[in-house]
Amino acid sequence: MHDPKELKNAGLKATLPRLKILELFENSEQRHLSAEDIYKVMITNGEDVGLATVYRVLTQFEQAGLLVRHHFESGKAVFEMNEGSHHDHIVCVKCGRVEEFYDEEIEKRQKTAAEKYGFTMQDHSLTIYGVCKKQPCTD
């Protein structure tokens, strides 16, 4: 099971649902998970947890800075571990697959654009939407 120190450092008690959800994020091959994804895995694993608890824990983790929430075109929020490094996303509008990328040239051009219009960039988010070439790409 996950080391509870990370939760304590974030000001949260190490309850079983919190430990299980954190462990799920750390061990999942999929980096971007919705509350429903987490709930389904926990129920499949025989955990006695409600969807409301999952939502509450995710919100607490987000507020504590452990997770980052994204709202892609699908309309449902997905979460990923906050590892402190910036990256952007490419999202398939058909199957919902999310890929991460970092491009130094894009980063420079965004900063240049902000300065051109009289802004000092504090943060930014870039999401590219398309259809992936992974076969089969399904809804």
JSON list of C-alpha atoms in Angstrom, two decimals:
[
{"chain": "A", "resi": 1, "resn": "MET", "atom": "CA", "xyz": [0.00, 0.00, 0.00]},
{"chain": "A", "resi": 2, "resn": "HIS", "atom": "CA", "xyz": [1.04, 3.60, -0.60]},
{"chain": "A", "resi": 3, "resn": "ASP", "atom": "CA", "xyz": [3.16, 5.47, 1.96]},
{"chain": "A", "resi": 4, "resn": "PRO", "atom": "CA", "xyz": [0.77, 7.77, 3.89]},
{"chain": "A", "resi": 5, "resn": "LYS", "atom": "CA", "xyz": [3.46, 10.48, 4.36]},
{"chain": "A", "resi": 6, "resn": "GLU", "atom": "CA", "xyz": [2.47, 12.13, 1.07]},
{"chain": "A", "resi": 7, "resn": "LEU", "atom": "CA", "xyz": [-1.10, 12.54, 2.32]},
{"chain": "A", "resi": 8, "resn": "LYS", "atom": "CA", "xyz": [0.05, 13.87, 5.70]},
{"chain": "A", "resi": 9, "resn": "ASN", "atom": "CA", "xyz": [2.35, 16.36, 3.95]},
{"chain": "A", "resi": 10, "resn": "ALA", "atom": "CA", "xyz": [-0.72, 17.56, 2.03]},
{"chain": "A", "resi": 11, "resn": "GLY", "atom": "CA", "xyz": [-2.63, 18.01, 5.31]},
{"chain": "A", "resi": 12, "resn": "LEU", "atom": "CA", "xyz": [-4.89, 14.97, 4.80]},
{"chain": "A", "resi": 13, "resn": "LYS", "atom": "CA", "xyz": [-5.42, 11.99, 7.08]},
{"chain": "A", "resi": 14, "resn": "ALA", "atom": "CA", "xyz": [-4.42, 8.66, 5.58]},
{"chain": "A", "resi": 15, "resn": "THR", "atom": "CA", "xyz": [-7.88, 7.09, 5.29]},
{"chain": "A", "resi": 16, "resn": "LEU", "atom": "CA", "xyz": [-8.33, 3.84, 3.38]},
{"chain": "A", "resi": 17, "resn": "PRO", "atom": "CA", "xyz": [-10.23, 5.42, 0.43]},
{"chain": "A", "resi": 18, "resn": "ARG", "atom": "CA", "xyz": [-7.56, 8.13, 0.08]},
{"chain": "A", "resi": 19, "resn": "LEU", "atom": "CA", "xyz": [-4.74, 5.57, 0.16]},
{"chain": "A", "resi": 20, "resn": "LYS", "atom": "CA", "xyz": [-6.49, 3.33, -2.36]},
{"chain": "A", "resi": 21, "resn": "ILE", "atom": "CA", "xyz": [-7.21, 6.19, -4.79]},
{"chain": "A", "resi": 22, "resn": "LEU", "atom": "CA", "xyz": [-3.67, 7.52, -4.56]},
{"chain": "A", "resi": 23, "resn": "GLU", "atom": "CA", "xyz": [-2.32, 4.03, -5.11]},
{"chain": "A", "resi": 24, "resn": "LEU", "atom": "CA", "xyz": [-4.57, 3.63, -8.14]},
{"chain": "A", "resi": 25, "resn": "PHE", "atom": "CA", "xyz": [-3.16, 6.81, -9.74]},
{"chain": "A", "resi": 26, "resn": "GLU", "atom": "CA", "xyz": [0.39, 5.71, -9.06]},
{"chain": "A", "resi": 27, "resn": "ASN", "atom": "CA", "xyz": [-0.07, 2.22, -10.49]},
{"chain": "A", "resi": 28, "resn": "SER", "atom": "CA", "xyz": [-2.40, 2.90, -13.42]},
{"chain": "A", "resi": 29, "resn": "GLU", "atom": "CA", "xyz": [-1.05, 2.67, -16.96]},
{"chain": "A", "resi": 30, "resn": "GLN", "atom": "CA", "xyz": [-3.61, 5.32, -17.87]},
{"chain": "A", "resi": 31, "resn": "ARG", "atom": "CA", "xyz": [-2.46, 8.71, -16.55]},
{"chain": "A", "resi": 32, "resn": "HIS", "atom": "CA", "xyz": [-5.78, 10.55, -16.97]},
{"chain": "A", "resi": 33, "resn": "LEU", "atom": "CA", "xyz": [-8.63, 9.07, -14.93]},
{"chain": "A", "resi": 34, "resn": "SER", "atom": "CA", "xyz": [-12.20, 10.23, -14.30]},
{"chain": "A", "resi": 35, "resn": "ALA", "atom": "CA", "xyz": [-14.07, 9.73, -11.03]},
{"chain": "A", "resi": 36, "resn": "GLU", "atom": "CA", "xyz": [-16.15, 7.08, -12.80]},
{"chain": "A", "resi": 37, "resn": "ASP", "atom": "CA", "xyz": [-12.99, 5.24, -13.96]},
{"chain": "A", "resi": 38, "resn": "ILE", "atom": "CA", "xyz": [-11.67, 5.13, -10.40]},
{"chain": "A", "resi": 39, "resn": "TYR", "atom": "CA", "xyz": [-15.04, 4.08, -8.97]},
{"chain": "A", "resi": 40, "resn": "LYS", "atom": "CA", "xyz": [-15.35, 1.19, -11.45]},
{"chain": "A", "resi": 41, "resn": "VAL", "atom": "CA", "xyz": [-11.85, -0.10, -10.66]},
{"chain": "A", "resi": 42, "resn": "MET", "atom": "CA", "xyz": [-12.45, 0.12, -6.92]},
{"chain": "A", "resi": 43, "resn": "ILE", "atom": "CA", "xyz": [-15.80, -1.71, -7.13]},
{"chain": "A", "resi": 44, "resn": "THR", "atom": "CA", "xyz": [-14.23, -4.38, -9.37]},
{"chain": "A", "resi": 45, "resn": "ASN", "atom": "CA", "xyz": [-11.49, -4.81, -6.75]},
{"chain": "A", "resi": 46, "resn": "GLY", "atom": "CA", "xyz": [-14.13, -5.36, -4.05]},
{"chain": "A", "resi": 47, "resn": "GLU", "atom": "CA", "xyz": [-13.70, -1.98, -2.33]},
{"chain": "A", "resi": 48, "resn": "ASP", "atom": "CA", "xyz": [-16.71, -0.72, -0.37]},
{"chain": "A", "resi": 49, "resn": "VAL", "atom": "CA", "xyz": [-16.76, 2.87, -1.63]},
{"chain": "A", "resi": 50, "resn": "GLY", "atom": "CA", "xyz": [-19.38, 5.21, -3.02]},
{"chain": "A", "resi": 51, "resn": "LEU", "atom": "CA", "xyz": [-19.05, 7.45, -6.06]},
{"chain": "A", "resi": 52, "resn": "ALA", "atom": "CA", "xyz": [-19.61, 10.50, -3.83]},
{"chain": "A", "resi": 53, "resn": "THR", "atom": "CA", "xyz": [-16.59, 9.51, -1.74]},
{"chain": "A", "resi": 54, "resn": "VAL", "atom": "CA", "xyz": [-14.46, 9.18, -4.88]},
{"chain": "A", "resi": 55, "resn": "TYR", "atom": "CA", "xyz": [-15.51, 12.68, -6.02]},
{"chain": "A", "resi": 56, "resn": "ARG", "atom": "CA", "xyz": [-14.81, 14.11, -2.56]},
{"chain": "A", "resi": 57, "resn": "VAL", "atom": "CA", "xyz": [-11.34, 12.54, -2.36]},
{"chain": "A", "resi": 58, "resn": "LEU", "atom": "CA", "xyz": [-10.44, 13.73, -5.88]},
{"chain": "A", "resi": 59, "resn": "THR", "atom": "CA", "xyz": [-11.49, 17.29, -4.99]},
{"chain": "A", "resi": 60, "resn": "GLN", "atom": "CA", "xyz": [-9.45, 17.13, -1.76]},
{"chain": "A", "resi": 61, "resn": "PHE", "atom": "CA", "xyz": [-6.42, 15.84, -3.70]},
{"chain": "A", "resi": 62, "resn": "GLU", "atom": "CA", "xyz": [-6.83, 18.62, -6.26]},
{"chain": "A", "resi": 63, "resn": "GLN", "atom": "CA", "xyz": [-7.07, 21.30, -3.55]},
{"chain": "A", "resi": 64, "resn": "ALA", "atom": "CA", "xyz": [-4.00, 19.83, -1.83]},
{"chain": "A", "resi": 65, "resn": "GLY", "atom": "CA", "xyz": [-2.05, 19.96, -5.10]},
{"chain": "A", "resi": 66, "resn": "LEU", "atom": "CA", "xyz": [-1.65, 16.18, -5.46]},
{"chain": "A", "resi": 67, "resn": "LEU", "atom": "CA", "xyz": [-3.80, 16.00, -8.61]},
{"chain": "A", "resi": 68, "resn": "VAL", "atom": "CA", "xyz": [-4.52, 18.29, -11.55]},
{"chain": "A", "resi": 69, "resn": "ARG", "atom": "CA", "xyz": [-8.03, 18.42, -13.05]},
{"chain": "A", "resi": 70, "resn": "HIS", "atom": "CA", "xyz": [-8.60, 18.77, -16.79]},
{"chain": "A", "resi": 71, "resn": "HIS", "atom": "CA", "xyz": [-11.84, 19.43, -18.67]},
{"chain": "A", "resi": 72, "resn": "PHE", "atom": "CA", "xyz": [-11.39, 18.13, -22.18]},
{"chain": "A", "resi": 73, "resn": "GLU", "atom": "CA", "xyz": [-14.09, 18.29, -24.88]},
{"chain": "A", "resi": 74, "resn": "SER", "atom": "CA", "xyz": [-15.79, 15.13, -23.61]},
{"chain": "A", "resi": 75, "resn": "GLY", "atom": "CA", "xyz": [-17.28, 17.30, -20.88]},
{"chain": "A", "resi": 76, "resn": "LYS", "atom": "CA", "xyz": [-16.18, 15.02, -18.05]},
{"chain": "A", "resi": 77, "resn": "ALA", "atom": "CA", "xyz": [-13.34, 15.95, -15.76]},
{"chain": "A", "resi": 78, "resn": "VAL", "atom": "CA", "xyz": [-10.23, 13.80, -15.72]},
{"chain": "A", "resi": 79, "resn": "PHE", "atom": "CA", "xyz": [-7.44, 13.92, -13.17]},
{"chain": "A", "resi": 80, "resn": "GLU", "atom": "CA", "xyz": [-3.72, 13.22, -13.30]},
{"chain": "A", "resi": 81, "resn": "MET", "atom": "CA", "xyz": [-0.93, 13.21, -10.73]},
{"chain": "A", "resi": 82, "resn": "ASN", "atom": "CA", "xyz": [0.66, 16.63, -10.25]},
{"chain": "A", "resi": 83, "resn": "GLU", "atom": "CA", "xyz": [4.29, 15.90, -10.96]},
{"chain": "A", "resi": 84, "resn": "GLY", "atom": "CA", "xyz": [5.26, 19.56, -11.17]},
{"chain": "A", "resi": 85, "resn": "SER", "atom": "CA", "xyz": [6.39, 19.50, -14.80]},
{"chain": "A", "resi": 86, "resn": "HIS", "atom": "CA", "xyz": [4.46, 21.26, -17.54]},
{"chain": "A", "resi": 87, "resn": "HIS", "atom": "CA", "xyz": [3.11, 19.38, -20.54]},
{"chain": "A", "resi": 88, "resn": "ASP", "atom": "CA", "xyz": [0.33, 19.80, -23.06]},
{"chain": "A", "resi": 89, "resn": "HIS", "atom": "CA", "xyz": [-2.28, 17.33, -24.30]},
{"chain": "A", "resi": 90, "resn": "ILE", "atom": "CA", "xyz": [-3.61, 15.79, -27.52]},
{"chain": "A", "resi": 91, "resn": "VAL", "atom": "CA", "xyz": [-7.11, 14.30, -27.15]},
{"chain": "A", "resi": 92, "resn": "CYS", "atom": "CA", "xyz": [-8.93, 11.98, -29.56]},
{"chain": "A", "resi": 93, "resn": "VAL", "atom": "CA", "xyz": [-12.48, 13.25, -30.09]},
{"chain": "A", "resi": 94, "resn": "LYS", "atom": "CA", "xyz": [-13.65, 9.74, -31.04]},
{"chain": "A", "resi": 95, "resn": "CYS", "atom": "CA", "xyz": [-12.26, 7.41, -28.35]},
{"chain": "A", "resi": 96, "resn": "GLY", "atom": "CA", "xyz": [-11.11, 9.94, -25.72]},
{"chain": "A", "resi": 97, "resn": "ARG", "atom": "CA", "xyz": [-7.47, 8.77, -25.67]},
{"chain": "A", "resi": 98, "resn": "VAL", "atom": "CA", "xyz": [-5.13, 11.40, -24.21]},
{"chain": "A", "resi": 99, "resn": "GLU", "atom": "CA", "xyz": [-1.45, 11.78, -25.04]},
{"chain": "A", "resi": 100, "resn": "GLU", "atom": "CA", "xyz": [0.95, 14.20, -23.40]},
{"chain": "A", "resi": 101, "resn": "PHE", "atom": "CA", "xyz": [3.67, 16.16, -25.14]},
{"chain": "A", "resi": 102, "resn": "TYR", "atom": "CA", "xyz": [6.15, 18.95, -24.55]},
{"chain": "A", "resi": 103, "resn": "ASP", "atom": "CA", "xyz": [7.51, 21.14, -27.34]},
{"chain": "A", "resi": 104, "resn": "GLU", "atom": "CA", "xyz": [10.08, 23.81, -26.51]},
{"chain": "A", "resi": 105, "resn": "GLU", "atom": "CA", "xyz": [9.27, 25.81, -29.66]},
{"chain": "A", "resi": 106, "resn": "ILE", "atom": "CA", "xyz": [5.55, 25.97, -28.82]},
{"chain": "A", "resi": 107, "resn": "GLU", "atom": "CA", "xyz": [6.43, 27.08, -25.28]},
{"chain": "A", "resi": 108, "resn": "LYS", "atom": "CA", "xyz": [8.62, 29.92, -26.61]},
{"chain": "A", "resi": 109, "resn": "ARG", "atom": "CA", "xyz": [6.01, 31.06, -29.13]},
{"chain": "A", "resi": 110, "resn": "GLN", "atom": "CA", "xyz": [3.28, 31.22, -26.46]},
{"chain": "A", "resi": 111, "resn": "LYS", "atom": "CA", "xyz": [5.49, 33.36, -24.25]},
{"chain": "A", "resi": 112, "resn": "THR", "atom": "CA", "xyz": [6.34, 35.61, -27.22]},
{"chain": "A", "resi": 113, "resn": "ALA", "atom": "CA", "xyz": [2.63, 35.96, -28.10]},
{"chain": "A", "resi": 114, "resn": "ALA", "atom": "CA", "xyz": [1.76, 36.93, -24.51]},
{"chain": "A", "resi": 115, "resn": "GLU", "atom": "CA", "xyz": [4.51, 39.56, -24.45]},
{"chain": "A", "resi": 116, "resn": "LYS", "atom": "CA", "xyz": [3.48, 40.91, -27.87]},
{"chain": "A", "resi": 117, "resn": "TYR", "atom": "CA", "xyz": [0.01, 41.64, -26.50]},
{"chain": "A", "resi": 118, "resn": "GLY", "atom": "CA", "xyz": [1.31, 43.15, -23.26]},
{"chain": "A", "resi": 119, "resn": "PHE", "atom": "CA", "xyz": [0.95, 40.16, -20.95]},
{"chain": "A", "resi": 120, "resn": "THR", "atom": "CA", "xyz": [3.31, 38.37, -18.62]},
{"chain": "A", "resi": 121, "resn": "MET", "atom": "CA", "xyz": [2.32, 34.74, -18.91]},
{"chain": "A", "resi": 122, "resn": "GLN", "atom": "CA", "xyz": [1.53, 33.14, -15.55]},
{"chain": "A", "resi": 123, "resn": "ASP", "atom": "CA", "xyz": [0.25, 29.81, -16.80]},
{"chain": "A", "resi": 124, "resn": "HIS", "atom": "CA", "xyz": [-1.22, 28.27, -19.91]},
{"chain": "A", "resi": 125, "resn": "SER", "atom": "CA", "xyz": [-2.95, 25.19, -21.19]},
{"chain": "A", "resi": 126, "resn": "LEU", "atom": "CA", "xyz": [-2.78, 23.81, -24.71]},
{"chain": "A", "resi": 127, "resn": "THR", "atom": "CA", "xyz": [-5.03, 20.98, -25.83]},
{"chain": "A", "resi": 128, "resn": "ILE", "atom": "CA", "xyz": [-5.09, 19.70, -29.39]},
{"chain": "A", "resi": 129, "resn": "TYR", "atom": "CA", "xyz": [-8.19, 17.78, -30.50]},
{"chain": "A", "resi": 130, "resn": "GLY", "atom": "CA", "xyz": [-8.17, 15.28, -33.34]},
{"chain": "A", "resi": 131, "resn": "VAL", "atom": "CA", "xyz": [-8.85, 11.68, -34.30]},
{"chain": "A", "resi": 132, "resn": "CYS", "atom": "CA", "xyz": [-6.14, 9.21, -33.32]},
{"chain": "A", "resi": 133, "resn": "LYS", "atom": "CA", "xyz": [-4.75, 6.69, -35.78]},
{"chain": "A", "resi": 134, "resn": "LYS", "atom": "CA", "xyz": [-4.75, 3.90, -33.18]},
{"chain": "A", "resi": 135, "resn": "GLN", "atom": "CA", "xyz": [-6.67, 0.93, -34.53]},
{"chain": "A", "resi": 136, "resn": "PRO", "atom": "CA", "xyz": [-9.39, 0.38, -33.65]},
{"chain": "A", "resi": 137, "resn": "CYS", "atom": "CA", "xyz": [-10.32, 3.90, -32.57]},
{"chain": "A", "resi": 138, "resn": "THR", "atom": "CA", "xyz": [-13.77, 3.45, -31.06]},
{"chain": "A", "resi": 139, "resn": "ASP", "atom": "CA", "xyz": [-16.35, 5.65, -29.36]}
]
